[in-house]
PDB file of C-alpha atoms and ligand atoms in Angstrom:
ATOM      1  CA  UNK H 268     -13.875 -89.030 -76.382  1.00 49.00           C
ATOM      2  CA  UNK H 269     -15.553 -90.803 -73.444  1.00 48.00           C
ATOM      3  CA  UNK H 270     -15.395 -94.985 -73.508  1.00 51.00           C
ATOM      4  CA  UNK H 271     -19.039 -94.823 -75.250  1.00 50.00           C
ATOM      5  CA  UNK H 272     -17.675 -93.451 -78.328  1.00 50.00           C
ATOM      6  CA  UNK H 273     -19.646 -90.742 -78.348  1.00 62.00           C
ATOM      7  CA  UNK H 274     -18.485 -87.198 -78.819  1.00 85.00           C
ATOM      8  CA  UNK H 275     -21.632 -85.501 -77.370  1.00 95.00           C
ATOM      9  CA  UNK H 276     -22.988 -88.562 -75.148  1.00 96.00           C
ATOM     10  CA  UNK H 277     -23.506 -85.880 -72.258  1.00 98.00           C
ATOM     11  CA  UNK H 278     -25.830 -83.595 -74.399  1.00 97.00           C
ATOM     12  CA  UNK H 279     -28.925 -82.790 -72.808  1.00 97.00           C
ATOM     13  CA  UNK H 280     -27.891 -83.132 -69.161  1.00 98.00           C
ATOM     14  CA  UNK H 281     -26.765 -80.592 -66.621  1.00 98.00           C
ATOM     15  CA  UNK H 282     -24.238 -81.416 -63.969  1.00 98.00           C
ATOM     16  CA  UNK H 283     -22.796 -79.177 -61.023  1.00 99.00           C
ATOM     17  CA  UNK H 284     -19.188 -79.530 -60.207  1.00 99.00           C
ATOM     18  CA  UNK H 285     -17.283 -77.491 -57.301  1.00 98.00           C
ATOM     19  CA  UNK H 286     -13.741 -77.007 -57.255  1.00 98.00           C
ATOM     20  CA  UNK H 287     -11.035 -75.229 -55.292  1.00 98.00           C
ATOM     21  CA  UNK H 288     -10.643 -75.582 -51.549  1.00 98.00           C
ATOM     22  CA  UNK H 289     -13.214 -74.029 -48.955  1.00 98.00           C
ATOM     23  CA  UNK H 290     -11.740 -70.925 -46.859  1.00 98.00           C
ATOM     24  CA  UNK H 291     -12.832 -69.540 -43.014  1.00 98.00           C
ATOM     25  CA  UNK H 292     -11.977 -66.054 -42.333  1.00 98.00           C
ATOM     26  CA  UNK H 293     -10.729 -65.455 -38.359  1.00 97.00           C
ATOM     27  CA  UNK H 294     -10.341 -62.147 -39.215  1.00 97.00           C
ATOM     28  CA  UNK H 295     -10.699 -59.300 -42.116  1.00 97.00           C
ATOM     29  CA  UNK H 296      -7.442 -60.200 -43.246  1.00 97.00           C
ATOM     30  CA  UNK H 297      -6.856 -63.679 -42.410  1.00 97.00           C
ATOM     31  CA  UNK H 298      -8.045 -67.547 -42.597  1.00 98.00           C
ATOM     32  CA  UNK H 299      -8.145 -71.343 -41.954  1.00 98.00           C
ATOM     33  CA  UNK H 300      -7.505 -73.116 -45.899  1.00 97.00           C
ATOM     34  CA  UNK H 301      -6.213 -75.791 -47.926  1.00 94.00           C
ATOM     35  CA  UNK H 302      -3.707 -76.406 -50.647  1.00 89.00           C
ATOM     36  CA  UNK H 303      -6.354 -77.726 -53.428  1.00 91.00           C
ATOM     37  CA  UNK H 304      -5.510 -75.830 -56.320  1.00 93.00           C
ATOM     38  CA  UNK H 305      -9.106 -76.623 -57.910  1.00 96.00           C
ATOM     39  CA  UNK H 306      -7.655 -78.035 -61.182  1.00 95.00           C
ATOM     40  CA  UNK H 307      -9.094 -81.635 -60.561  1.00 96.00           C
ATOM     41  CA  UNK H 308     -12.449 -79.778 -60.424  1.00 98.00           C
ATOM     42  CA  UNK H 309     -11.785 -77.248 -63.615  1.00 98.00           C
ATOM     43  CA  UNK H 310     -10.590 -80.653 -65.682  1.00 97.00           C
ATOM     44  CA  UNK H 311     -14.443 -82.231 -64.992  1.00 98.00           C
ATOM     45  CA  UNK H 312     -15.832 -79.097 -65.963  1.00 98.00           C
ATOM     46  CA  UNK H 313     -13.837 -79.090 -69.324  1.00 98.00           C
ATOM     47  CA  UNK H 314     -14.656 -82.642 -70.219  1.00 98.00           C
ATOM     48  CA  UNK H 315     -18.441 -82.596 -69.634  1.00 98.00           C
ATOM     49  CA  UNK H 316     -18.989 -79.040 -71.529  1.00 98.00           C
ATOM     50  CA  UNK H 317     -16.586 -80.836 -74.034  1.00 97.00           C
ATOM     51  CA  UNK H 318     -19.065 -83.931 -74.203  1.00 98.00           C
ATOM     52  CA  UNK H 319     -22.064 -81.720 -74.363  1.00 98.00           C
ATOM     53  CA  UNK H 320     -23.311 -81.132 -70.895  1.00 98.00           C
ATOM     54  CA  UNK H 321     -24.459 -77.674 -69.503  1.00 98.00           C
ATOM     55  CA  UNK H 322     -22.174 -77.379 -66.577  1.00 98.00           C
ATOM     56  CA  UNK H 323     -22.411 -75.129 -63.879  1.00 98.00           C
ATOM     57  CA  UNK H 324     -18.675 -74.788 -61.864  1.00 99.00           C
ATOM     58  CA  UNK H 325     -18.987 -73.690 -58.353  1.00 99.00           C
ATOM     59  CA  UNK H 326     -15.210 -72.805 -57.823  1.00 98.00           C
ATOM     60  CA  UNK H 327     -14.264 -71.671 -54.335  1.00 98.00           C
ATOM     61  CA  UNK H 328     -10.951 -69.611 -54.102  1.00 98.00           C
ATOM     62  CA  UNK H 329      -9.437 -70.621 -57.587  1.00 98.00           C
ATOM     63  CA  UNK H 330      -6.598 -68.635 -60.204  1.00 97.00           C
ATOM     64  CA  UNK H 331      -7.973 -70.810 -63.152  1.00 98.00           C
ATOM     65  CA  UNK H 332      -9.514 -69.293 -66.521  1.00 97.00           C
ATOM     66  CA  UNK H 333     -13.026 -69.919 -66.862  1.00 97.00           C
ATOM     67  CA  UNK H 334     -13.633 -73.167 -69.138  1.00 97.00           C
ATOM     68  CA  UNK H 335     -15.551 -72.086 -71.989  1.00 95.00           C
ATOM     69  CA  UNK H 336     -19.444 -72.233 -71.936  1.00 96.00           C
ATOM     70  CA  UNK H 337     -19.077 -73.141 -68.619  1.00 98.00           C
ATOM     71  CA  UNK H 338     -21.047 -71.244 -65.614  1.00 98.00           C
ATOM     72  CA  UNK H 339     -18.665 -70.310 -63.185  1.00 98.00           C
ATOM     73  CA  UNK H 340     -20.061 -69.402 -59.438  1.00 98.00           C
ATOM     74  CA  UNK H 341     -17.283 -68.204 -57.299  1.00 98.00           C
ATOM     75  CA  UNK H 342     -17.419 -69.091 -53.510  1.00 98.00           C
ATOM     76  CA  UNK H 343     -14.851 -68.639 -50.631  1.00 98.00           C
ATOM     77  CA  UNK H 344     -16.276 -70.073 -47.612  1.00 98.00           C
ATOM     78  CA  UNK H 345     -17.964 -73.344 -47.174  1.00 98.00           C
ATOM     79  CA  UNK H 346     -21.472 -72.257 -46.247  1.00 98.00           C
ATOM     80  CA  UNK H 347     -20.854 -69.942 -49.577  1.00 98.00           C
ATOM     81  CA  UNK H 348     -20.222 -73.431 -51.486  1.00 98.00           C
ATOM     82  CA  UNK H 349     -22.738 -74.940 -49.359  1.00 98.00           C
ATOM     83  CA  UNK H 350     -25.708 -72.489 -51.088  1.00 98.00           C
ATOM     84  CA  UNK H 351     -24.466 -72.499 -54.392  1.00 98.00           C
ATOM     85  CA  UNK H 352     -23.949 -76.300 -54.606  1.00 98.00           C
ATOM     86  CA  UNK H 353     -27.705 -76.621 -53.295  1.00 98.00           C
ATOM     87  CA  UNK H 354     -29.580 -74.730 -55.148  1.00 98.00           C
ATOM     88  CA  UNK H 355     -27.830 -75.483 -58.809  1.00 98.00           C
ATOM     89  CA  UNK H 356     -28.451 -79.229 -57.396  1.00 98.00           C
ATOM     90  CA  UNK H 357     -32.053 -78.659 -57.442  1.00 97.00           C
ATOM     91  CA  UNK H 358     -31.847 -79.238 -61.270  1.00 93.00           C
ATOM     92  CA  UNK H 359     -29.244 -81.491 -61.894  1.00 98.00           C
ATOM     93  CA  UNK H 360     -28.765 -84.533 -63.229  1.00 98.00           C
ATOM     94  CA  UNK H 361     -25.206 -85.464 -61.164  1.00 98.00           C
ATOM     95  CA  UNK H 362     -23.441 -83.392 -58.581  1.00 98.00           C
ATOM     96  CA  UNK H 363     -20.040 -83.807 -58.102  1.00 98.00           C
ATOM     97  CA  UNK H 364     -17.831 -82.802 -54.895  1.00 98.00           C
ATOM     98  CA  UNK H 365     -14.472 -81.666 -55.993  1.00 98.00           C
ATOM     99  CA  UNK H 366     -13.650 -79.539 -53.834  1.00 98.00           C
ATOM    100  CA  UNK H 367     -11.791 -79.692 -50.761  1.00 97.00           C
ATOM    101  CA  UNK H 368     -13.792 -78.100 -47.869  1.00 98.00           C
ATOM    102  CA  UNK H 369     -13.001 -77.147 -44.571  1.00 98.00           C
ATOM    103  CA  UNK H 370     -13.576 -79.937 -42.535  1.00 97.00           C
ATOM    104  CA  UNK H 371     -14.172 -76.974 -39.055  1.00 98.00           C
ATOM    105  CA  UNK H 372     -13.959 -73.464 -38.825  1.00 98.00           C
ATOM    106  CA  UNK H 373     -13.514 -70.674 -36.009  1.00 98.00           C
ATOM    107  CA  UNK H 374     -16.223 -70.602 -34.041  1.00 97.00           C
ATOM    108  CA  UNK H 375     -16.295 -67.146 -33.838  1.00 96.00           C
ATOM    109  CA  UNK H 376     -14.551 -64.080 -36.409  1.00 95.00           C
ATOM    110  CA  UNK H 377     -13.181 -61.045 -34.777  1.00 95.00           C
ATOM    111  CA  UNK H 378     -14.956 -58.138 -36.913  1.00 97.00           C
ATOM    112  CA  UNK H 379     -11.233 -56.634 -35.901  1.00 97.00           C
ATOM    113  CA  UNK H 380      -7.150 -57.634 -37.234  1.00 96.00           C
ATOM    114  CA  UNK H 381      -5.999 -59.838 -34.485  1.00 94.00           C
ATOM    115  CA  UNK H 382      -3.305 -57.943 -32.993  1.00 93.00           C
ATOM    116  CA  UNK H 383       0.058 -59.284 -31.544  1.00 92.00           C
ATOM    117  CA  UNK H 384       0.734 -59.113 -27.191  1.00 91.00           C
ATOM    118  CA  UNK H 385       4.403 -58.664 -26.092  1.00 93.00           C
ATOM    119  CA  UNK H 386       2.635 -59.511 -22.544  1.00 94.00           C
ATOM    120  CA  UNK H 387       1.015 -63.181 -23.209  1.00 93.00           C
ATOM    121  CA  UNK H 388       0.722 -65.915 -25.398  1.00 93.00           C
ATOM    122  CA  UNK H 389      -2.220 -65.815 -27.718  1.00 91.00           C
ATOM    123  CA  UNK H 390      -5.506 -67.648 -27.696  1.00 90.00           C
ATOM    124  CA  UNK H 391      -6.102 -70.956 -29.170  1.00 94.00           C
ATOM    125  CA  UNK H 392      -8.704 -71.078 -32.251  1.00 95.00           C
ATOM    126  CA  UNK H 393     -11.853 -73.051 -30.964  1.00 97.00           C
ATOM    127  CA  UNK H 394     -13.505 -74.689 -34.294  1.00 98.00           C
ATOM    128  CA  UNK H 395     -16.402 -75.970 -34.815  1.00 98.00           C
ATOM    129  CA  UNK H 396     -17.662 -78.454 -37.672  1.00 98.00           C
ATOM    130  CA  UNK H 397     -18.829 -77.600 -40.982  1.00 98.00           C
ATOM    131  CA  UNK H 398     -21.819 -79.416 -42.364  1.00 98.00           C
ATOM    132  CA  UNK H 399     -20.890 -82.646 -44.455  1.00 98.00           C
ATOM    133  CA  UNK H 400     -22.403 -81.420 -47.766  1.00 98.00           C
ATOM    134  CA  UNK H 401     -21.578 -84.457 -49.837  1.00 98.00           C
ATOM    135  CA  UNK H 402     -24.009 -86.374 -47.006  1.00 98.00           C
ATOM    136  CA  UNK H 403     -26.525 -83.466 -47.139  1.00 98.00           C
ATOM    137  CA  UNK H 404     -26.490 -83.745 -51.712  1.00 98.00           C
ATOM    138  CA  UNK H 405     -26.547 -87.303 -50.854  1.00 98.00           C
ATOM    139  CA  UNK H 406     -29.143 -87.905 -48.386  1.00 98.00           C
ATOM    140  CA  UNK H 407     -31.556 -85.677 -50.117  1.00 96.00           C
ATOM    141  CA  UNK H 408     -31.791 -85.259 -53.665  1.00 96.00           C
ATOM    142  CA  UNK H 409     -34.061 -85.362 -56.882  1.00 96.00           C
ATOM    143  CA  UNK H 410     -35.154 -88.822 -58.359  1.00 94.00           C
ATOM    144  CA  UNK H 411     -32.197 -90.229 -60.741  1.00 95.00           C
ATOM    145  CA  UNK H 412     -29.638 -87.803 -59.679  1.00 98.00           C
ATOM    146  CA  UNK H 413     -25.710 -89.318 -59.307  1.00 98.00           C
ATOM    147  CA  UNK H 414     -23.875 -88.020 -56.256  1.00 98.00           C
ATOM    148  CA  UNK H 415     -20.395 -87.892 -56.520  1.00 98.00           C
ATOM    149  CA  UNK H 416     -17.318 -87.490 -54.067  1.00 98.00           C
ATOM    150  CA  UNK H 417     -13.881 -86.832 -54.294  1.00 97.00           C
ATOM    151  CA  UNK H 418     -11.570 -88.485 -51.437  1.00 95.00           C
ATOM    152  CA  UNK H 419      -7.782 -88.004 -51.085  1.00 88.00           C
ATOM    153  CA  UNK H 420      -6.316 -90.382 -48.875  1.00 88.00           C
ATOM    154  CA  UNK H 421      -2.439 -90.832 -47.824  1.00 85.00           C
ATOM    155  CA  UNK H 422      -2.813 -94.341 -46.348  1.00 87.00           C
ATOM    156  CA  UNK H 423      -4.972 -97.657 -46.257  1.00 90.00           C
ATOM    157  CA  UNK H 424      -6.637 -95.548 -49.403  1.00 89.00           C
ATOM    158  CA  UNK H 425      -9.125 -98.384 -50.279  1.00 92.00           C
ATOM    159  CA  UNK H 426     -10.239 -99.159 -47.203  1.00 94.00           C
ATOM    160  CA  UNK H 427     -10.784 -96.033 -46.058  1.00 94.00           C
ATOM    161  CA  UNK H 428     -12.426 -95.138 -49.896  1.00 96.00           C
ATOM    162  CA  UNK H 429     -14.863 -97.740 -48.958  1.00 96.00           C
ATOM    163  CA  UNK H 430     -16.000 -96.641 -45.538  1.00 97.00           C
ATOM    164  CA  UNK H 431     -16.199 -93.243 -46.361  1.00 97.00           C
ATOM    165  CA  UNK H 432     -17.956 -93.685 -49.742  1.00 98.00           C
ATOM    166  CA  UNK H 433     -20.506 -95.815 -47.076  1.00 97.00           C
ATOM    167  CA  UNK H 434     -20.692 -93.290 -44.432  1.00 97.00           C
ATOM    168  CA  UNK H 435     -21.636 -90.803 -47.145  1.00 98.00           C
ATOM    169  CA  UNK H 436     -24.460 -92.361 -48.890  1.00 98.00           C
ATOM    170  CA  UNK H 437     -23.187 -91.017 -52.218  1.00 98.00           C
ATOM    171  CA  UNK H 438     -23.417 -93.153 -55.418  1.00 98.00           C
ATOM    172  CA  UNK H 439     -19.293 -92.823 -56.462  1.00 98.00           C
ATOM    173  CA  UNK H 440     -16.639 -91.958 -54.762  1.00 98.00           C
ATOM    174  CA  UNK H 441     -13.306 -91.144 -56.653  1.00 98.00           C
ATOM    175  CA  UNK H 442     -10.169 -91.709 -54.076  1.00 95.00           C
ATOM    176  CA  UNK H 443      -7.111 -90.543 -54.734  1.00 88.00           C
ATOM    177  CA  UNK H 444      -3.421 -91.466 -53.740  1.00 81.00           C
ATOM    178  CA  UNK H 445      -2.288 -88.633 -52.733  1.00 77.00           C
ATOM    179  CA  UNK H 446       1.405 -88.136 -51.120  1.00 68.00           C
ATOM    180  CA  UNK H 447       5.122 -88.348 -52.856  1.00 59.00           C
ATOM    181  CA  UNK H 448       3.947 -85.665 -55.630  1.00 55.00           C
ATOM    182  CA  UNK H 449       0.561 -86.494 -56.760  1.00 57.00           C
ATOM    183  CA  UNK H 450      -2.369 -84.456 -56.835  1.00 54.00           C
ATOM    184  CA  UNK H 451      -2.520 -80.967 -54.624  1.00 60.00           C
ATOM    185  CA  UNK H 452      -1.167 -78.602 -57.282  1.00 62.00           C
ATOM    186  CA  UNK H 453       0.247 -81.363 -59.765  1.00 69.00           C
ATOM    187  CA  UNK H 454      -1.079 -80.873 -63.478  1.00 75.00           C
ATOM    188  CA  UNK H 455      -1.564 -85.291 -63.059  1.00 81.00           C
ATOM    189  CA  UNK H 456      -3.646 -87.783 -60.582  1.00 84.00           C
ATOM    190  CA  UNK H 457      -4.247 -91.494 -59.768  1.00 87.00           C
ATOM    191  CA  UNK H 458      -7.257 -92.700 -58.536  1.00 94.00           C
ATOM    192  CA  UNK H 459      -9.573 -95.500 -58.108  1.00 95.00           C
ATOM    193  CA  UNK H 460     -13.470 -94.979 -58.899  1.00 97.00           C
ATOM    194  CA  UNK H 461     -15.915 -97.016 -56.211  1.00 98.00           C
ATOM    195  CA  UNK H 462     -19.305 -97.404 -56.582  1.00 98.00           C
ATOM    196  CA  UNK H 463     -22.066 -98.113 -54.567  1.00 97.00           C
ATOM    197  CA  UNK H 464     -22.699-101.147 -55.989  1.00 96.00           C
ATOM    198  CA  UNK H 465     -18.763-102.160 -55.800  1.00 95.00           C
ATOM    199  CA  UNK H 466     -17.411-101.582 -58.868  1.00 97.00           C
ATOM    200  CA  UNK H 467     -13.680-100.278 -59.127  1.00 96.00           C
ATOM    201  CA  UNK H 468     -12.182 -98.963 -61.700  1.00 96.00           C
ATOM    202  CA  UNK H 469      -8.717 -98.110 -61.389  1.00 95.00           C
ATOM    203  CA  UNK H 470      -7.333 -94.895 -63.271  1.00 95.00           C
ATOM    204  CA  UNK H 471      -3.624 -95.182 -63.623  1.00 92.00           C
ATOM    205  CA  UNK H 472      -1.673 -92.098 -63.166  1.00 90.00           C
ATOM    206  CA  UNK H 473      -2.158 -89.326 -65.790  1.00 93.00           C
ATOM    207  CA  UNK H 474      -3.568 -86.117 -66.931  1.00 94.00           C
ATOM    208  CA  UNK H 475      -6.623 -85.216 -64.547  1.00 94.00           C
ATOM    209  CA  UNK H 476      -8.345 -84.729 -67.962  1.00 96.00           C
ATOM    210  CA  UNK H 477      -8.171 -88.287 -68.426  1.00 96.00           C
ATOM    211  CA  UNK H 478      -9.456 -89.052 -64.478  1.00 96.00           C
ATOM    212  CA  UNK H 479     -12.152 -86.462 -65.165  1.00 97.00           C
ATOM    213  CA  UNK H 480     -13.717 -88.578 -68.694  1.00 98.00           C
ATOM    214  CA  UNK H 481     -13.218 -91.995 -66.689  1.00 98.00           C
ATOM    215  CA  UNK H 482     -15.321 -90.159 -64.226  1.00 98.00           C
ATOM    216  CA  UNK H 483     -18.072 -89.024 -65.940  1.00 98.00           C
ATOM    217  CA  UNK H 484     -18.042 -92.319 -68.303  1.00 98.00           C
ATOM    218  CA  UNK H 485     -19.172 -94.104 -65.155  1.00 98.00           C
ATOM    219  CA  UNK H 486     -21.857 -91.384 -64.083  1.00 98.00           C
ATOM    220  CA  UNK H 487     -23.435 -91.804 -67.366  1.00 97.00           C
ATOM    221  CA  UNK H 488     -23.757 -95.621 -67.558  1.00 96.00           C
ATOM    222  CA  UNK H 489     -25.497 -94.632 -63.901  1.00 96.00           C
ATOM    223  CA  UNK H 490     -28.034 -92.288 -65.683  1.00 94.00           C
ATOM    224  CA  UNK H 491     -31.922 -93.382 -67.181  1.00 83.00           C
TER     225      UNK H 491
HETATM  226  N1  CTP A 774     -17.106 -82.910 -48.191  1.00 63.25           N
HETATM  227  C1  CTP A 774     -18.233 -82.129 -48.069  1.00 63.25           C
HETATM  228  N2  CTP A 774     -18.425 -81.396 -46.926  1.00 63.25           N
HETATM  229  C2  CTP A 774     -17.540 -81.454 -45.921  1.00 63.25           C
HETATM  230  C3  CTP A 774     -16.383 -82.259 -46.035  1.00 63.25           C
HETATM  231  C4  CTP A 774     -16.194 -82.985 -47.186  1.00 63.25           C
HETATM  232  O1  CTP A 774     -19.052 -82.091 -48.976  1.00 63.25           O
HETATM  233  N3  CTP A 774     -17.761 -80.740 -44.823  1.00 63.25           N
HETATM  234  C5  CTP A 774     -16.938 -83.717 -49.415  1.00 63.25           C
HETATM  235  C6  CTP A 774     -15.730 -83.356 -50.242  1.00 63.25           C
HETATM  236  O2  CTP A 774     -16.048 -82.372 -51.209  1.00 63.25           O
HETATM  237  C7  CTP A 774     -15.407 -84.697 -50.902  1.00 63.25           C
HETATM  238  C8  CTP A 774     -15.863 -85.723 -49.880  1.00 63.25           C
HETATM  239  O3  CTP A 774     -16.767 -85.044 -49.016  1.00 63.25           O
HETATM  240  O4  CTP A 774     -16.170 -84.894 -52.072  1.00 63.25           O
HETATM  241  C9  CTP A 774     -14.803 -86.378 -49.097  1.00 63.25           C
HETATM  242  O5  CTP A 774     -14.064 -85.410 -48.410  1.00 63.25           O
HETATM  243  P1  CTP A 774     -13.053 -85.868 -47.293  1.00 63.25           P
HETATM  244  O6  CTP A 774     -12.398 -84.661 -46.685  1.00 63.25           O
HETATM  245  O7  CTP A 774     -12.174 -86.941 -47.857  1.00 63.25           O
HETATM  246  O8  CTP A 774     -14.069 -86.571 -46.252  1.00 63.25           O
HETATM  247  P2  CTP A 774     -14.316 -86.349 -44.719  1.00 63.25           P
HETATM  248  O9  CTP A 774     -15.629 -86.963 -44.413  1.00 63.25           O
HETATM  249  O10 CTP A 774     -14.164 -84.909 -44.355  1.00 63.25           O
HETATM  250  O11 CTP A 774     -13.210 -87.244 -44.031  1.00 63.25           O
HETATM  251  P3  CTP A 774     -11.730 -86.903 -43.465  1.00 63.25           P
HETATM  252  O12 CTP A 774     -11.873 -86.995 -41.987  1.00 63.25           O
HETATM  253  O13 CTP A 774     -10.874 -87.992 -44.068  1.00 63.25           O
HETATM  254  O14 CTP A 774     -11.330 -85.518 -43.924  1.00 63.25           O
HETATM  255 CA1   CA A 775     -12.299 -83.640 -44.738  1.00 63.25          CA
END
């Protein structure tokens, strides 16, 4: 399956992958999201239980069946993700950040429905930021663990790939060209993989399946 031949060249490692797209509640029945349908995330999960790795899927707000032999956390907020991505990390032997998370949130939640005025306007949202959790994985981690990020970009998508997979300290970051019906929702992708060290490898548009083995193809040749 992946490009070392291999069927099972991920046996005997774990990996945590999150998927899906981060939400923040304003009120009981309502929230800030994103369109990230999580099956980017699902696809990695598939392909590393497929190649023998024990896989642990945090999956914040998805409508995907659970991949076989896969363990499946749900989440729905980002400090939710936040917890469960840190402490499966504590074991793991690569991390990789799927998921689209809320970049802010409300900086406060009514406890109450927020309720319509016919006498004024209503009240702008103040947000506030969300930790980076990518920087936090990255910044402090076990010995020998790969740190992966996911970046979709609409425009100058390599230059910005660079800088951000800089700013973050991880060890890969997989950009996608997102825009004009690829990606959010779409069953195909098209990315390029950077790595620290500058190595790109482009992944021409396809099944995310396929995106998902290139991706885990260059974690492993990262690995002890
Ligand atoms: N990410 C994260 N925590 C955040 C925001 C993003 O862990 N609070 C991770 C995402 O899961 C992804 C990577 O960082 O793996 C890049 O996300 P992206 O939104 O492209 O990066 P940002 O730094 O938020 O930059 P931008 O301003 O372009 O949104
Ligand atoms: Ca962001």
């Amino acid at each position: 399956r992946g490009a070392a031949g291999s069927a099972r060249d991920l046996a005997g490692r774990r990996v945590v992958i999150s998927a899906g797209g981060t939400r923040e509640p304003l009120d009981p029945v309502r929230y800030l999201g994103n369109r990230s349908s999580g099956k980017q995330g699902y696809a990695l999960a598939r392909t590393a239980a497929a190649r023998g790795a024990a896989v642990t899927l945090v999956a914040a707000n998805t409508a995907l069946p659970d991949p076989a032999g896969v363990t499946v956390v749900p989440v729905s907020t980002t400090e939710e993700l936040r917890d469960a991505v840190h402490k499966a990390a504590a074991e793991a032997d690569a991390v990789v950040m799927a998921a689209a998370v809320a970049d802010f949130r409300p900086a406060s939640r009514a406890t109450q429905k927020i309720k319509k005025r016919d006498d004024r306007e209503p009240e702008p949202i103040a947000l506030v930021r969300n930790p980076d959790i990518l920087a936090e994985l990255a910044a402090d981690r076990p010995a020998g663990q790969l740190v992966v990020g996911f970046a979709a970009e609409t425009e100058d998508v390599l230059p910005n790939g660079r800088a951000k997979l800089a700013r973050k300290g991880c060890d890969i970051l997989v950009v996608n060209r997102v825009g004009e019906g690829i990606a959010f929702g779409t069953e195909e992708n098209e990315a390029v993989i950077l790595e620290a060290g500058g190595a790109e490898t482009e992944v021409p548009h396809g099944p995310k399946e396929a995106l998902a083995d290139r991706v885990w193809d260059v974690v492993a040749r990262h690995w002890p």
